[in-house]
XYZ file of C-alpha atoms in Angstrom:
169
model
C 0.626 -31.522 25.332
C -0.990 -32.234 28.816
C 1.015 -33.732 31.561
C 1.862 -34.162 35.085
C 5.174 -33.512 37.030
C 5.267 -36.471 37.739
C 5.470 -37.423 33.918
C 7.592 -34.845 32.864
C 10.388 -35.172 35.008
C 10.958 -39.120 33.298
C 10.274 -37.799 29.883
C 12.852 -35.471 30.974
C 14.671 -38.193 31.918
C 14.469 -40.220 29.227
C 15.374 -37.393 26.817
C 18.068 -36.450 28.418
C 19.773 -40.941 28.122
C 18.710 -40.344 24.635
C 21.073 -36.823 24.403
C 23.524 -38.705 27.262
C 23.408 -41.248 24.294
C 24.038 -39.641 20.933
C 27.171 -37.839 22.135
C 28.392 -40.663 23.268
C 28.258 -41.622 20.090
C 29.695 -38.406 17.981
C 32.588 -39.112 20.657
C 33.233 -42.012 18.979
C 32.863 -41.922 15.352
C 33.954 -38.347 15.018
C 36.870 -39.215 14.571
C 38.878 -43.072 13.852
C 42.229 -44.281 13.646
C 44.140 -46.246 10.194
C 46.717 -47.537 10.093
C 49.103 -47.258 7.058
C 49.036 -48.944 4.319
C 45.022 -49.184 5.098
C 41.936 -47.914 3.693
C 40.702 -45.428 5.334
C 37.265 -45.989 4.056
C 37.025 -49.324 5.241
C 37.008 -48.241 8.422
C 35.723 -45.168 9.067
C 32.479 -45.196 10.502
C 29.578 -43.801 9.706
C 28.981 -39.948 10.880
C 27.514 -36.802 10.194
C 28.332 -33.555 11.785
C 25.639 -31.864 10.351
C 22.769 -34.207 11.260
C 23.770 -34.980 14.926
C 25.028 -32.015 16.354
C 21.139 -30.264 14.285
C 20.586 -33.699 16.583
C 21.580 -32.255 20.054
C 20.242 -29.087 19.026
C 16.961 -30.601 19.583
C 17.103 -32.548 22.495
C 18.758 -29.391 24.358
C 15.552 -27.525 22.977
C 12.595 -29.601 23.977
C 14.939 -30.450 28.096
C 14.615 -26.251 27.833
C 11.087 -26.073 27.234
C 10.478 -28.966 28.932
C 12.279 -27.504 32.337
C 10.984 -24.896 32.175
C 7.563 -25.319 31.220
C 8.639 -27.668 35.005
C 9.821 -25.351 36.579
C 7.076 -22.305 36.253
C 4.648 -25.111 37.491
C 6.731 -25.278 41.074
C 6.539 -21.148 40.534
C 2.497 -20.450 40.120
C 1.226 -24.020 41.735
C -0.094 -23.851 45.453
C -0.309 -26.807 47.695
C -3.422 -26.935 49.072
C -2.553 -28.157 52.575
C 0.604 -26.148 52.658
C -0.725 -23.396 50.787
C 3.287 -22.705 49.366
C 4.116 -22.723 45.610
C 6.011 -26.143 44.891
C 9.162 -24.790 44.684
C 9.275 -23.890 48.128
C 7.785 -27.323 49.232
C 11.241 -27.797 47.499
C 12.699 -25.823 49.851
C 11.028 -26.830 52.963
C 11.821 -30.709 52.076
C 15.269 -30.742 52.236
C 15.582 -28.132 55.658
C 13.091 -30.678 56.880
C 15.381 -33.242 56.347
C 18.372 -31.879 57.757
C 16.566 -30.743 61.016
C 15.452 -34.497 61.169
C 19.071 -35.851 60.823
C 20.315 -33.276 63.437
C 17.360 -34.417 65.550
C 18.042 -38.124 65.300
C 21.369 -37.531 67.290
C 20.444 -35.299 69.412
C 17.526 -37.739 70.206
C 20.450 -41.303 70.290
C 22.581 -39.259 73.314
C 22.954 -40.673 76.856
C 21.948 -37.846 79.576
C 25.783 -38.724 80.709
C 28.753 -40.093 78.912
C 32.285 -40.510 80.699
C 34.482 -39.265 78.122
C 37.384 -41.314 76.420
C 40.984 -40.303 77.593
C 42.505 -39.309 74.455
C 45.346 -36.837 76.555
C 47.981 -38.757 75.616
C 48.890 -39.353 79.508
C 47.409 -41.654 81.961
C 45.521 -39.676 84.270
C 43.141 -40.420 86.840
C 40.709 -37.534 85.822
C 37.522 -38.622 84.670
C 35.217 -36.395 82.814
C 31.733 -36.470 81.559
C 29.482 -35.416 79.129
C 26.306 -34.204 79.936
C 23.426 -32.957 77.924
C 22.824 -30.211 77.721
C 19.038 -29.800 76.727
C 15.974 -32.058 77.637
C 16.214 -35.572 75.480
C 12.951 -35.888 75.350
C 11.428 -32.388 74.287
C 13.801 -33.490 71.394
C 12.337 -37.356 70.395
C 9.607 -35.570 70.928
C 10.070 -32.594 68.192
C 11.982 -35.626 66.179
C 8.724 -37.500 66.461
C 6.518 -34.211 65.025
C 9.478 -33.550 62.215
C 9.366 -37.315 60.976
C 5.538 -36.791 60.328
C 5.729 -33.131 58.832
C 8.039 -34.398 55.986
C 6.358 -37.213 55.720
C 3.014 -35.594 54.328
C 5.066 -32.575 52.750
C 6.036 -35.278 50.709
C 3.530 -37.582 50.376
C 1.310 -33.896 48.978
C 3.929 -33.227 46.706
C 3.959 -36.435 45.339
C 0.215 -35.901 45.349
C 0.655 -32.869 43.209
C 2.999 -34.333 40.884
C 0.567 -37.339 39.829
C -2.494 -35.538 39.229
C -1.982 -31.745 38.492
C -1.105 -31.347 35.038
C -0.001 -28.694 32.870
C 1.456 -27.554 28.938
C 3.604 -28.291 27.247
C 4.993 -27.147 24.024
C 7.965 -29.205 22.455
């Protein structure tokens, strides 16, 4: 079946959720309590080990096939705007996010700020902390990184919603 990466991700989420539901039901019904004098058959939950095992195996097989197809797609599909594979872009985006966080923090610093006294004893010494970089340059770099990150995410979204690949599940 042909699908986009976005469709495959949604199907993967659905399969995992359904499998987890089966596992929860299995945990609840694979054993049970009966009081002394109570007929165990009257309180026995409906549970078939072999059927449940086979169902979970089938979900695992589908999940494995789908993840493999997504991985192949990500490792071989080039995002034209970057000339990177999706896999490379998926590494770049967190790198840009981390850089954005760092630059945002640096851009908010004042060039000179008085340090709070933390020595435990009153003192007449006044300490100042100075930014050891040009704040305007950092702010400019931050704006560039914000644009780069946005463009990378948009390029990834575009290809994830348009390019298709074959999945045999």
